mmCIF file of C-alpha atoms and ligand atoms in Angstrom:
data_model
loop_
_atom_site.group_PDB
_atom_site.id
_atom_site.type_symbol
_atom_site.label_atom_id
_atom_site.label_comp_id
_atom_site.label_asym_id
_atom_site.label_seq_id
_atom_site.Cartn_x
_atom_site.Cartn_y
_atom_site.Cartn_z
ATOM 1 C CA UNK A 24 0.000 0.000 0.000
ATOM 2 C CA UNK A 25 0.999 3.593 -0.466
ATOM 3 C CA UNK A 26 2.097 5.363 2.699
ATOM 4 C CA UNK A 27 -0.940 7.701 2.580
ATOM 5 C CA UNK A 28 -3.317 4.730 2.434
ATOM 6 C CA UNK A 29 -1.376 3.016 5.195
ATOM 7 C CA UNK A 30 -1.699 6.089 7.423
ATOM 8 C CA UNK A 31 -5.462 6.127 6.978
ATOM 9 C CA UNK A 32 -5.964 2.383 7.396
ATOM 10 C CA UNK A 33 -3.230 1.775 9.954
ATOM 11 C CA UNK A 34 -3.524 -1.656 11.628
ATOM 12 C CA UNK A 35 -2.205 -0.746 15.088
ATOM 13 C CA UNK A 36 -4.790 -0.993 17.876
ATOM 14 C CA UNK A 37 -3.773 0.221 21.341
ATOM 15 C CA UNK A 38 -4.330 -2.321 24.152
ATOM 16 C CA UNK A 39 -7.833 -2.278 25.614
ATOM 17 C CA UNK A 40 -8.440 -1.516 29.285
ATOM 18 C CA UNK A 41 -6.890 1.932 29.561
ATOM 19 C CA UNK A 42 -8.128 3.435 32.842
ATOM 20 C CA UNK A 43 -7.700 7.050 33.963
ATOM 21 C CA UNK A 44 -9.758 9.616 35.881
ATOM 22 C CA UNK A 45 -11.021 11.207 32.659
ATOM 23 C CA UNK A 46 -12.607 9.266 29.818
ATOM 24 C CA UNK A 47 -11.304 9.742 26.288
ATOM 25 C CA UNK A 48 -12.458 12.397 23.862
ATOM 26 C CA UNK A 49 -14.116 10.397 21.092
ATOM 27 C CA UNK A 50 -14.608 12.569 18.036
ATOM 28 C CA UNK A 51 -16.613 11.346 15.076
ATOM 29 C CA UNK A 52 -19.092 12.108 12.406
ATOM 30 C CA UNK A 53 -18.541 8.677 10.807
ATOM 31 C CA UNK A 54 -18.846 5.620 13.010
ATOM 32 C CA UNK A 55 -17.529 2.385 11.473
ATOM 33 C CA UNK A 56 -19.646 -0.790 11.430
ATOM 34 C CA UNK A 57 -18.106 -4.273 11.510
ATOM 35 C CA UNK A 58 -20.373 -5.602 8.745
ATOM 36 C CA UNK A 59 -23.532 -4.882 6.757
ATOM 37 C CA UNK A 60 -25.768 -6.666 9.272
ATOM 38 C CA UNK A 61 -24.475 -4.394 12.064
ATOM 39 C CA UNK A 62 -25.057 -1.384 9.837
ATOM 40 C CA UNK A 63 -28.648 -2.440 9.050
ATOM 41 C CA UNK A 64 -29.382 -3.195 12.713
ATOM 42 C CA UNK A 65 -28.154 0.178 13.933
ATOM 43 C CA UNK A 66 -30.068 1.536 16.908
ATOM 44 C CA UNK A 67 -29.709 5.255 17.597
ATOM 45 C CA UNK A 68 -32.314 5.236 20.345
ATOM 46 C CA UNK A 69 -31.149 3.051 23.192
ATOM 47 C CA UNK A 70 -27.400 3.631 23.677
ATOM 48 C CA UNK A 71 -26.831 -0.016 22.773
ATOM 49 C CA UNK A 72 -24.219 0.946 20.204
ATOM 50 C CA UNK A 73 -23.006 3.649 17.857
ATOM 51 C CA UNK A 74 -24.546 4.822 14.579
ATOM 52 C CA UNK A 75 -23.311 8.282 13.716
ATOM 53 C CA UNK A 76 -21.433 10.924 15.667
ATOM 54 C CA UNK A 77 -24.587 13.052 15.927
ATOM 55 C CA UNK A 78 -26.327 10.296 17.884
ATOM 56 C CA UNK A 79 -23.658 9.751 20.476
ATOM 57 C CA UNK A 80 -20.128 8.641 21.215
ATOM 58 C CA UNK A 81 -18.699 7.090 24.400
ATOM 59 C CA UNK A 82 -17.869 10.650 25.528
ATOM 60 C CA UNK A 83 -21.398 12.038 25.127
ATOM 61 C CA UNK A 84 -23.020 8.914 26.589
ATOM 62 C CA UNK A 85 -20.887 9.261 29.735
ATOM 63 C CA UNK A 86 -21.840 12.927 30.202
ATOM 64 C CA UNK A 87 -25.539 12.113 29.651
ATOM 65 C CA UNK A 88 -25.402 9.443 32.349
ATOM 66 C CA UNK A 89 -23.600 11.760 34.793
ATOM 67 C CA UNK A 90 -26.064 14.612 34.213
ATOM 68 C CA UNK A 91 -28.968 12.159 34.685
ATOM 69 C CA UNK A 92 -27.403 11.267 38.049
ATOM 70 C CA UNK A 93 -26.949 14.954 38.979
ATOM 71 C CA UNK A 94 -30.615 15.631 38.128
ATOM 72 C CA UNK A 95 -31.935 12.411 39.778
ATOM 73 C CA UNK A 96 -33.317 11.452 36.365
ATOM 74 C CA UNK A 97 -33.466 8.236 34.363
ATOM 75 C CA UNK A 98 -32.753 9.673 30.908
ATOM 76 C CA UNK A 99 -30.772 12.628 29.574
ATOM 77 C CA UNK A 100 -30.104 14.093 26.144
ATOM 78 C CA UNK A 101 -27.512 16.798 25.526
ATOM 79 C CA UNK A 102 -28.285 19.926 23.518
ATOM 80 C CA UNK A 103 -25.866 22.421 21.940
ATOM 81 C CA UNK A 104 -26.862 25.212 24.365
ATOM 82 C CA UNK A 105 -29.110 25.817 27.347
ATOM 83 C CA UNK A 106 -31.559 27.577 25.056
ATOM 84 C CA UNK A 107 -31.569 24.608 22.661
ATOM 85 C CA UNK A 108 -32.421 22.424 25.685
ATOM 86 C CA UNK A 109 -35.221 24.812 26.712
ATOM 87 C CA UNK A 110 -36.659 24.717 23.171
ATOM 88 C CA UNK A 111 -36.694 20.912 22.954
ATOM 89 C CA UNK A 112 -39.570 19.927 25.316
ATOM 90 C CA UNK A 113 -41.998 22.401 23.702
ATOM 91 C CA UNK A 114 -41.014 21.203 20.205
ATOM 92 C CA UNK A 115 -41.061 17.509 21.120
ATOM 93 C CA UNK A 116 -44.197 17.338 23.249
ATOM 94 C CA UNK A 117 -46.562 19.929 21.697
ATOM 95 C CA UNK A 118 -48.363 20.064 18.364
ATOM 96 C CA UNK A 119 -50.823 22.215 16.471
ATOM 97 C CA UNK A 120 -53.718 23.286 18.674
ATOM 98 C CA UNK A 121 -51.836 22.697 21.926
ATOM 99 C CA UNK A 122 -51.010 25.473 24.353
ATOM 100 C CA UNK A 123 -47.951 26.059 26.541
ATOM 101 C CA UNK A 124 -48.062 28.198 29.681
ATOM 102 C CA UNK A 125 -45.092 30.244 30.831
ATOM 103 C CA UNK A 126 -44.409 32.056 34.106
ATOM 104 C CA UNK A 127 -44.529 35.822 33.640
ATOM 105 C CA UNK A 128 -40.908 35.981 34.930
ATOM 106 C CA UNK A 129 -39.701 33.264 32.559
ATOM 107 C CA UNK A 130 -36.215 33.074 31.063
ATOM 108 C CA UNK A 131 -36.838 35.583 28.228
ATOM 109 C CA UNK A 132 -35.802 33.523 25.175
ATOM 110 C CA UNK A 133 -38.301 30.769 26.136
ATOM 111 C CA UNK A 134 -41.060 33.385 25.921
ATOM 112 C CA UNK A 135 -39.668 34.597 22.581
ATOM 113 C CA UNK A 136 -39.761 31.026 21.199
ATOM 114 C CA UNK A 137 -43.436 30.726 22.195
ATOM 115 C CA UNK A 138 -44.266 34.100 20.648
ATOM 116 C CA UNK A 139 -42.564 33.372 17.311
ATOM 117 C CA UNK A 140 -41.844 29.808 16.154
ATOM 118 C CA UNK A 141 -44.312 27.937 18.392
ATOM 119 C CA UNK A 142 -47.034 30.392 17.297
ATOM 120 C CA UNK A 143 -46.091 29.747 13.650
ATOM 121 C CA UNK A 144 -46.524 26.004 14.243
ATOM 122 C CA UNK A 145 -50.015 26.598 15.665
ATOM 123 C CA UNK A 146 -48.951 26.140 19.294
ATOM 124 C CA UNK A 147 -50.439 28.949 21.362
ATOM 125 C CA UNK A 148 -49.176 30.214 24.719
ATOM 126 C CA UNK A 149 -50.357 31.976 27.820
ATOM 127 C CA UNK A 150 -48.795 33.416 30.972
ATOM 128 C CA UNK A 151 -49.378 32.945 34.677
ATOM 129 C CA UNK A 152 -48.089 34.704 37.794
ATOM 130 C CA UNK A 153 -45.815 32.101 39.436
ATOM 131 C CA UNK A 154 -46.252 33.753 42.848
ATOM 132 C CA UNK A 155 -50.020 33.035 42.675
ATOM 133 C CA UNK A 156 -50.776 29.301 42.187
ATOM 134 C CA UNK A 157 -54.464 30.263 41.615
ATOM 135 C CA UNK A 158 -53.303 32.279 38.626
ATOM 136 C CA UNK A 159 -51.850 29.075 37.135
ATOM 137 C CA UNK A 160 -54.989 27.080 37.970
ATOM 138 C CA UNK A 161 -57.181 29.579 36.132
ATOM 139 C CA UNK A 162 -54.793 29.871 33.150
ATOM 140 C CA UNK A 163 -54.915 26.117 32.404
ATOM 141 C CA UNK A 164 -57.441 25.286 29.649
ATOM 142 C CA UNK A 165 -58.379 21.971 28.002
ATOM 143 C CA UNK A 166 -55.779 22.826 25.313
ATOM 144 C CA UNK A 167 -52.924 23.302 27.808
ATOM 145 C CA UNK A 168 -50.338 20.622 27.087
ATOM 146 C CA UNK A 169 -47.209 21.839 28.843
ATOM 147 C CA UNK A 170 -46.561 24.187 31.756
ATOM 148 C CA UNK A 171 -43.111 25.746 32.123
ATOM 149 C CA UNK A 172 -41.773 26.328 35.626
ATOM 150 C CA UNK A 173 -38.646 28.003 36.939
ATOM 151 C CA UNK A 174 -37.345 29.056 40.373
ATOM 152 C CA UNK A 175 -36.302 31.662 41.139
ATOM 153 C CA UNK A 176 -37.703 34.069 38.543
ATOM 154 C CA UNK A 177 -35.299 35.263 35.891
ATOM 155 C CA UNK A 178 -33.445 38.417 37.079
ATOM 156 C CA UNK A 179 -36.116 39.392 39.646
ATOM 157 C CA UNK A 180 -35.251 36.364 41.825
ATOM 158 C CA UNK A 181 -38.693 35.880 43.427
ATOM 159 C CA UNK A 182 -39.013 32.269 44.585
ATOM 160 C CA UNK A 183 -42.319 30.595 43.722
ATOM 161 C CA UNK A 184 -43.984 27.784 45.690
ATOM 162 C CA UNK A 185 -42.866 25.060 43.275
ATOM 163 C CA UNK A 186 -44.701 22.164 45.019
ATOM 164 C CA UNK A 187 -47.946 24.178 44.947
ATOM 165 C CA UNK A 188 -47.526 24.945 41.224
ATOM 166 C CA UNK A 189 -46.737 21.291 40.451
ATOM 167 C CA UNK A 190 -49.770 20.188 42.483
ATOM 168 C CA UNK A 191 -51.991 22.421 40.311
ATOM 169 C CA UNK A 192 -50.531 20.839 37.147
ATOM 170 C CA UNK A 193 -50.924 17.327 38.536
ATOM 171 C CA UNK A 194 -54.561 17.938 39.481
ATOM 172 C CA UNK A 195 -55.253 19.231 35.947
ATOM 173 C CA UNK A 196 -53.271 16.413 34.292
ATOM 174 C CA UNK A 197 -50.882 18.623 32.303
ATOM 175 C CA UNK A 198 -47.191 17.978 31.605
ATOM 176 C CA UNK A 199 -44.572 20.105 33.325
ATOM 177 C CA UNK A 200 -41.130 21.236 32.197
ATOM 178 C CA UNK A 201 -38.829 22.824 34.746
ATOM 179 C CA UNK A 202 -35.725 24.952 34.078
ATOM 180 C CA UNK A 203 -33.300 23.823 36.797
ATOM 181 C CA UNK A 204 -30.307 25.978 35.824
ATOM 182 C CA UNK A 205 -30.322 27.894 39.137
ATOM 183 C CA UNK A 206 -30.565 24.781 41.358
ATOM 184 C CA UNK A 207 -28.221 22.794 39.068
ATOM 185 C CA UNK A 208 -29.490 19.508 40.550
ATOM 186 C CA UNK A 209 -27.735 20.444 43.825
ATOM 187 C CA UNK A 210 -30.174 22.734 45.648
ATOM 188 C CA UNK A 211 -33.079 20.234 45.440
ATOM 189 C CA UNK A 212 -34.359 17.255 43.429
ATOM 190 C CA UNK A 213 -36.732 18.658 40.795
ATOM 191 C CA UNK A 214 -38.307 15.223 40.246
ATOM 192 C CA UNK A 215 -39.304 14.948 43.933
ATOM 193 C CA UNK A 216 -40.313 18.234 45.530
ATOM 194 C CA UNK A 217 -43.032 16.656 47.678
ATOM 195 C CA UNK A 218 -44.960 13.424 48.096
ATOM 196 C CA UNK A 219 -45.637 12.217 44.550
ATOM 197 C CA UNK A 220 -44.817 15.661 43.187
ATOM 198 C CA UNK A 221 -42.127 16.473 40.657
ATOM 199 C CA UNK A 222 -41.511 17.878 37.210
ATOM 200 C CA UNK A 223 -41.968 15.586 34.201
ATOM 201 C CA UNK A 224 -39.060 17.111 32.275
ATOM 202 C CA UNK A 225 -36.104 19.014 33.733
ATOM 203 C CA UNK A 226 -33.789 21.124 31.594
ATOM 204 C CA UNK A 227 -30.538 22.757 32.627
ATOM 205 C CA UNK A 228 -28.124 25.132 30.954
ATOM 206 C CA UNK A 229 -24.908 23.127 31.422
ATOM 207 C CA UNK A 230 -23.291 26.369 30.252
ATOM 208 C CA UNK A 231 -23.636 27.569 33.860
ATOM 209 C CA UNK A 232 -22.611 25.390 36.842
ATOM 210 C CA UNK A 233 -21.739 22.072 35.172
ATOM 211 C CA UNK A 234 -19.280 23.890 32.883
ATOM 212 C CA UNK A 235 -18.303 26.629 35.308
ATOM 213 C CA UNK A 236 -15.698 27.956 32.900
ATOM 214 C CA UNK A 237 -17.549 30.608 30.924
ATOM 215 C CA UNK A 238 -16.264 28.874 27.796
ATOM 216 C CA UNK A 239 -18.833 26.211 26.855
ATOM 217 C CA UNK A 240 -22.426 26.316 25.588
ATOM 218 C CA UNK A 241 -24.457 23.187 26.345
ATOM 219 C CA UNK A 242 -27.789 22.071 27.760
ATOM 220 C CA UNK A 243 -29.505 18.934 29.028
ATOM 221 C CA UNK A 244 -33.066 17.587 28.928
ATOM 222 C CA UNK A 245 -33.787 14.958 31.573
ATOM 223 C CA UNK A 246 -36.809 12.871 32.464
ATOM 224 C CA UNK A 247 -37.772 9.777 34.443
ATOM 225 C CA UNK A 248 -40.495 8.792 31.973
ATOM 226 C CA UNK A 249 -39.606 6.368 29.163
ATOM 227 C CA UNK A 250 -42.438 7.650 26.916
ATOM 228 C CA UNK A 251 -41.422 11.321 27.233
ATOM 229 C CA UNK A 252 -37.767 10.456 26.717
ATOM 230 C CA UNK A 253 -38.633 8.582 23.506
ATOM 231 C CA UNK A 254 -40.452 11.654 22.154
ATOM 232 C CA UNK A 255 -37.648 14.017 23.231
ATOM 233 C CA UNK A 256 -34.984 11.727 21.781
ATOM 234 C CA UNK A 257 -36.843 11.511 18.450
ATOM 235 C CA UNK A 258 -37.156 15.290 18.066
ATOM 236 C CA UNK A 259 -33.557 15.684 19.254
ATOM 237 C CA UNK A 260 -32.564 13.378 16.367
ATOM 238 C CA UNK A 261 -34.830 15.102 13.807
ATOM 239 C CA UNK A 262 -33.329 18.487 14.664
ATOM 240 C CA UNK A 263 -29.754 17.178 14.488
ATOM 241 C CA UNK A 264 -28.876 18.436 17.973
ATOM 242 C CA UNK A 265 -25.191 17.452 18.188
ATOM 243 C CA UNK A 266 -22.619 18.542 20.767
ATOM 244 C CA UNK A 267 -18.882 18.726 20.171
ATOM 245 C CA UNK A 268 -16.641 16.230 21.965
ATOM 246 C CA UNK A 269 -14.206 18.921 23.146
ATOM 247 C CA UNK A 270 -17.065 20.801 24.787
ATOM 248 C CA UNK A 271 -18.314 17.582 26.393
ATOM 249 C CA UNK A 272 -14.799 16.955 27.677
ATOM 250 C CA UNK A 273 -14.714 20.427 29.245
ATOM 251 C CA UNK A 274 -17.978 19.749 31.107
ATOM 252 C CA UNK A 275 -16.785 16.266 32.196
ATOM 253 C CA UNK A 276 -13.621 17.917 33.519
ATOM 254 C CA UNK A 277 -15.596 20.484 35.529
ATOM 255 C CA UNK A 278 -18.341 18.231 36.839
ATOM 256 C CA UNK A 279 -16.442 16.708 39.813
ATOM 257 C CA UNK A 280 -15.982 20.193 41.324
ATOM 258 C CA UNK A 281 -19.552 21.427 40.723
ATOM 259 C CA UNK A 282 -20.645 21.279 44.377
ATOM 260 C CA UNK A 283 -17.457 23.004 45.589
ATOM 261 C CA UNK A 284 -17.928 25.824 43.077
ATOM 262 C CA UNK A 285 -21.672 26.092 43.701
ATOM 263 C CA UNK A 286 -21.140 26.398 47.452
ATOM 264 C CA UNK A 287 -18.226 28.838 47.154
ATOM 265 C CA UNK A 288 -20.233 31.132 44.867
ATOM 266 C CA UNK A 289 -23.259 30.752 47.148
ATOM 267 C CA UNK A 290 -21.204 31.829 50.197
ATOM 268 C CA UNK A 291 -19.780 34.816 48.304
ATOM 269 C CA UNK A 292 -23.236 35.758 47.019
ATOM 270 C CA UNK A 293 -24.789 35.725 50.482
ATOM 271 C CA UNK A 294 -21.888 37.686 51.969
ATOM 272 C CA UNK A 295 -22.213 40.427 49.362
ATOM 273 C CA UNK A 296 -26.029 40.386 49.415
ATOM 274 C CA UNK A 297 -25.887 40.925 53.194
ATOM 275 C CA UNK A 298 -23.358 43.711 52.707
ATOM 276 C CA UNK A 299 -25.653 45.386 50.154
ATOM 277 C CA UNK A 300 -28.633 45.082 52.508
ATOM 278 C CA UNK A 301 -26.900 47.529 54.916
ATOM 279 C CA UNK A 302 -26.049 50.088 52.217
ATOM 280 C CA UNK A 303 -28.120 53.294 52.141
ATOM 281 C CA UNK A 304 -28.007 53.436 48.314
ATOM 282 C CA UNK A 305 -30.182 50.315 48.057
ATOM 283 C CA UNK A 306 -33.973 49.999 48.300
ATOM 284 C CA UNK A 307 -34.007 46.183 48.216
ATOM 285 C CA UNK A 308 -31.765 43.150 47.844
ATOM 286 C CA UNK A 309 -33.396 40.331 45.859
ATOM 287 C CA UNK A 310 -31.829 37.090 47.082
ATOM 288 C CA UNK A 311 -34.073 34.109 47.874
ATOM 289 C CA UNK A 312 -31.898 32.902 50.795
ATOM 290 C CA UNK A 313 -32.124 36.270 52.602
ATOM 291 C CA UNK A 314 -35.103 36.728 54.915
ATOM 292 C CA UNK A 315 -35.969 39.874 52.911
ATOM 293 C CA UNK A 316 -36.050 37.939 49.608
ATOM 294 C CA UNK A 317 -39.399 37.653 47.831
ATOM 295 C CA UNK A 318 -40.633 34.085 48.390
ATOM 296 C CA UNK A 319 -37.913 33.370 50.987
ATOM 297 C CA UNK A 320 -40.244 30.933 52.832
ATOM 298 C CA UNK A 321 -40.675 28.924 49.609
ATOM 299 C CA UNK A 322 -36.890 28.816 49.139
ATOM 300 C CA UNK A 323 -36.530 27.595 52.712
ATOM 301 C CA UNK A 324 -39.160 24.897 52.239
ATOM 302 C CA UNK A 325 -37.543 23.595 49.033
ATOM 303 C CA UNK A 326 -33.840 24.217 49.672
ATOM 304 C CA UNK A 327 -33.671 24.266 53.473
ATOM 305 C CA UNK A 328 -32.303 20.718 53.593
ATOM 306 C CA UNK A 329 -29.406 21.506 51.245
ATOM 307 C CA UNK A 330 -29.231 25.151 52.402
ATOM 308 C CA UNK A 331 -28.134 25.957 48.856
ATOM 309 C CA UNK A 332 -28.688 28.997 46.663
ATOM 310 C CA UNK A 333 -26.803 29.913 43.514
ATOM 311 C CA UNK A 334 -24.355 32.837 43.790
ATOM 312 C CA UNK A 335 -26.793 35.049 41.954
ATOM 313 C CA UNK A 336 -28.772 38.039 43.208
ATOM 314 C CA UNK A 337 -30.140 41.422 42.188
ATOM 315 C CA UNK A 338 -30.332 44.768 43.938
ATOM 316 C CA UNK A 339 -32.822 47.580 43.415
ATOM 317 C CA UNK A 340 -31.209 50.993 43.830
ATOM 318 C CA UNK A 341 -33.014 53.680 45.772
ATOM 319 C CA UNK A 342 -35.337 55.696 43.509
ATOM 320 C CA UNK A 343 -33.111 58.804 43.898
ATOM 321 C CA UNK A 344 -30.525 57.128 41.626
ATOM 322 C CA UNK A 345 -31.472 57.342 37.944
ATOM 323 C CA UNK A 346 -30.385 54.986 35.189
ATOM 324 C CA UNK A 347 -27.406 57.175 34.177
ATOM 325 C CA UNK A 348 -25.976 57.029 37.717
ATOM 326 C CA UNK A 349 -26.559 53.272 37.972
ATOM 327 C CA UNK A 350 -24.918 52.795 34.563
ATOM 328 C CA UNK A 351 -21.939 54.830 35.868
ATOM 329 C CA UNK A 352 -21.817 52.457 38.876
ATOM 330 C CA UNK A 353 -21.646 49.439 36.530
ATOM 331 C CA UNK A 354 -19.052 51.080 34.265
ATOM 332 C CA UNK A 355 -16.777 51.902 37.225
ATOM 333 C CA UNK A 356 -16.544 48.249 38.349
ATOM 334 C CA UNK A 357 -13.269 46.599 37.427
ATOM 335 C CA UNK A 358 -13.577 43.035 38.743
ATOM 336 C CA UNK A 359 -17.298 42.617 38.029
ATOM 337 C CA UNK A 360 -17.336 42.432 34.233
ATOM 338 C CA UNK A 361 -20.287 43.470 32.080
ATOM 339 C CA UNK A 362 -21.469 40.274 30.419
ATOM 340 C CA UNK A 363 -24.268 37.734 30.158
ATOM 341 C CA UNK A 364 -24.408 34.229 31.593
ATOM 342 C CA UNK A 365 -23.148 33.231 35.058
ATOM 343 C CA UNK A 366 -21.479 30.563 37.231
ATOM 344 C CA UNK A 367 -18.067 31.049 35.632
ATOM 345 C CA UNK A 368 -14.827 32.061 37.395
ATOM 346 C CA UNK A 369 -15.378 35.786 36.777
ATOM 347 C CA UNK A 370 -17.969 37.861 38.611
ATOM 348 C CA UNK A 371 -20.451 39.555 36.297
ATOM 349 C CA UNK A 372 -22.881 42.454 36.470
ATOM 350 C CA UNK A 373 -25.813 43.425 34.217
ATOM 351 C CA UNK A 374 -28.202 46.394 34.584
ATOM 352 C CA UNK A 375 -31.688 45.317 33.433
ATOM 353 C CA UNK A 376 -34.650 47.297 32.142
ATOM 354 C CA UNK A 377 -37.245 45.312 34.078
ATOM 355 C CA UNK A 378 -40.246 47.245 32.725
ATOM 356 C CA UNK A 379 -39.274 46.270 29.148
ATOM 357 C CA UNK A 380 -38.382 42.712 30.211
ATOM 358 C CA UNK A 381 -41.728 42.069 31.895
ATOM 359 C CA UNK A 382 -43.665 43.850 29.098
ATOM 360 C CA UNK A 383 -42.764 40.835 26.927
ATOM 361 C CA UNK A 384 -45.116 38.737 29.051
ATOM 362 C CA UNK A 385 -47.573 41.629 29.597
ATOM 363 C CA UNK A 386 -46.673 41.676 33.296
ATOM 364 C CA UNK A 387 -46.417 44.864 35.323
ATOM 365 C CA UNK A 388 -43.166 45.904 37.009
ATOM 366 C CA UNK A 389 -42.484 46.371 39.877
ATOM 367 C CA UNK A 390 -44.540 43.447 41.184
ATOM 368 C CA UNK A 391 -44.794 41.082 44.153
ATOM 369 C CA UNK A 392 -43.557 43.639 46.667
ATOM 370 C CA UNK A 393 -40.337 44.539 44.846
ATOM 371 C CA UNK A 394 -39.374 48.206 45.219
ATOM 372 C CA UNK A 395 -39.350 50.585 42.236
ATOM 373 C CA UNK A 396 -35.884 51.595 41.082
ATOM 374 C CA UNK A 397 -33.037 50.614 38.750
ATOM 375 C CA UNK A 398 -32.181 46.934 39.029
ATOM 376 C CA UNK A 399 -28.728 45.405 38.689
ATOM 377 C CA UNK A 400 -27.977 41.678 38.752
ATOM 378 C CA UNK A 401 -24.736 40.233 40.095
ATOM 379 C CA UNK A 402 -23.346 36.762 39.562
ATOM 380 C CA UNK A 403 -20.490 35.582 41.713
ATOM 381 C CA UNK A 404 -17.258 34.299 40.290
ATOM 382 C CA UNK A 405 -14.475 32.781 42.362
ATOM 383 C CA UNK A 406 -12.548 35.938 43.300
ATOM 384 C CA UNK A 407 -11.898 36.812 46.976
ATOM 385 C CA UNK A 408 -15.019 38.413 48.482
ATOM 386 C CA UNK A 409 -12.974 41.292 50.008
ATOM 387 C CA UNK A 410 -11.723 42.277 46.552
ATOM 388 C CA UNK A 411 -15.240 42.159 45.127
ATOM 389 C CA UNK A 412 -16.490 44.349 47.978
ATOM 390 C CA UNK A 413 -13.729 46.892 47.305
ATOM 391 C CA UNK A 414 -14.819 46.853 43.658
ATOM 392 C CA UNK A 415 -18.440 47.594 44.640
ATOM 393 C CA UNK A 416 -17.262 50.480 46.842
ATOM 394 C CA UNK A 417 -15.423 51.872 43.803
ATOM 395 C CA UNK A 418 -18.684 51.601 41.841
ATOM 396 C CA UNK A 419 -20.633 53.394 44.579
ATOM 397 C CA UNK A 420 -18.214 56.344 44.447
ATOM 398 C CA UNK A 421 -18.991 56.659 40.728
ATOM 399 C CA UNK A 422 -22.707 56.396 41.538
ATOM 400 C CA UNK A 423 -22.470 59.323 43.962
ATOM 401 C CA UNK A 424 -20.369 61.395 41.547
ATOM 402 C CA UNK A 425 -22.946 60.830 38.783
ATOM 403 C CA UNK A 426 -25.919 61.798 40.983
HETATM 404 C C1 PLP B 519 -28.412 30.726 30.718
HETATM 405 C C2 PLP B 519 -29.765 30.137 30.868
HETATM 406 C C3 PLP B 519 -30.358 29.428 29.821
HETATM 407 C C4 PLP B 519 -29.721 29.301 28.456
HETATM 408 O O1 PLP B 519 -28.448 28.776 28.421
HETATM 409 P P1 PLP B 519 -27.476 29.095 27.189
HETATM 410 O O2 PLP B 519 -26.499 27.996 27.230
HETATM 411 O O3 PLP B 519 -26.918 30.457 27.429
HETATM 412 O O4 PLP B 519 -28.307 29.053 25.924
HETATM 413 C C5 PLP B 519 -31.595 28.878 30.057
HETATM 414 N N1 PLP B 519 -32.241 29.024 31.228
HETATM 415 C C6 PLP B 519 -31.696 29.705 32.252
HETATM 416 C C7 PLP B 519 -32.448 29.836 33.528
HETATM 417 C C8 PLP B 519 -30.450 30.290 32.103
HETATM 418 O O5 PLP B 519 -29.928 30.985 33.114
#
């Protein structure tokens, strides 16, 4: 054979049985079959073998199993981003004439999906106030197929009574999908939030805690139900939702330290939230683990056993500080970077226009006892808390200068 052919069809096989803390990075579009019968009998559905890189490699199968364990689930599929994971249950489980319900404080892009593509497919949507379980009960119609749930609310951090909301859905016989990015599978078990109560489908942006690096986009869709998994897996295949092996490797590398990072960021978040609570510039600190947090009792009921909360909180500035001054505060920060996402090594800050954000779901702002004023959200990185506090003091000087 020519050397080029020999390089491509090289006969050497390394010895089997290599064992190391990390599994190998298996990269493939093409997967090779031993014979025609094996090729014809391919099974892309049950992880009994390999068909095509898009449908799984040893590397992706291992991450799926580990995320299923983290989420207390039976099945998991990986998606190329958290948003792709959020989109999957609605696309897989709903059809023309069905309706999805979203909390009025939903992760924004999930609402956008309902308002655009789902609407185009003849899937309608409605909103409910997650802090009022009766509001969910009265929003459910005979056409309601899927109810989306999330705690705490996106940006505004109010913590709903998740067991009460799930009980409403159970009584009405509708499917539930829960975005567990904040809890990450660590703060509570989303499949068992009370006796016989749990979400049917749980999604997570692995981009956040499971990655923890600020350098990977990935999501997961987990369930305990074989029938729902089969539907999700089919749509996952139809859409060609692949994930890259190097990204999977990065998440596998980070996963063993997820609880250490979660708890470190939680401690830092509570320390700074408590520091903010004493500052005269602030009308309100929105952190579910603080007694002043909206829905704190619901957080305590759900997460009291783990005593966990993500290192994520918002503050509402006193009404005497306008947007320009609050923007100057954000601009003056040096360690807190301006950027989206969270749970990475770097602390982040984002000023939000809550009135515009909630207008998307036709909800009023402020609501649920949150003070009026400019809102800023912080996510904790892994820097020393004292340095972050010094940074915030630097921002407050800029705030005062700009007022
Ligand atoms: C970040 C996030 C997502 C989306 O994740 P991406 O990987 O950025 O697409 C979904 N839901 C919640 C609650 C998130 O915080």
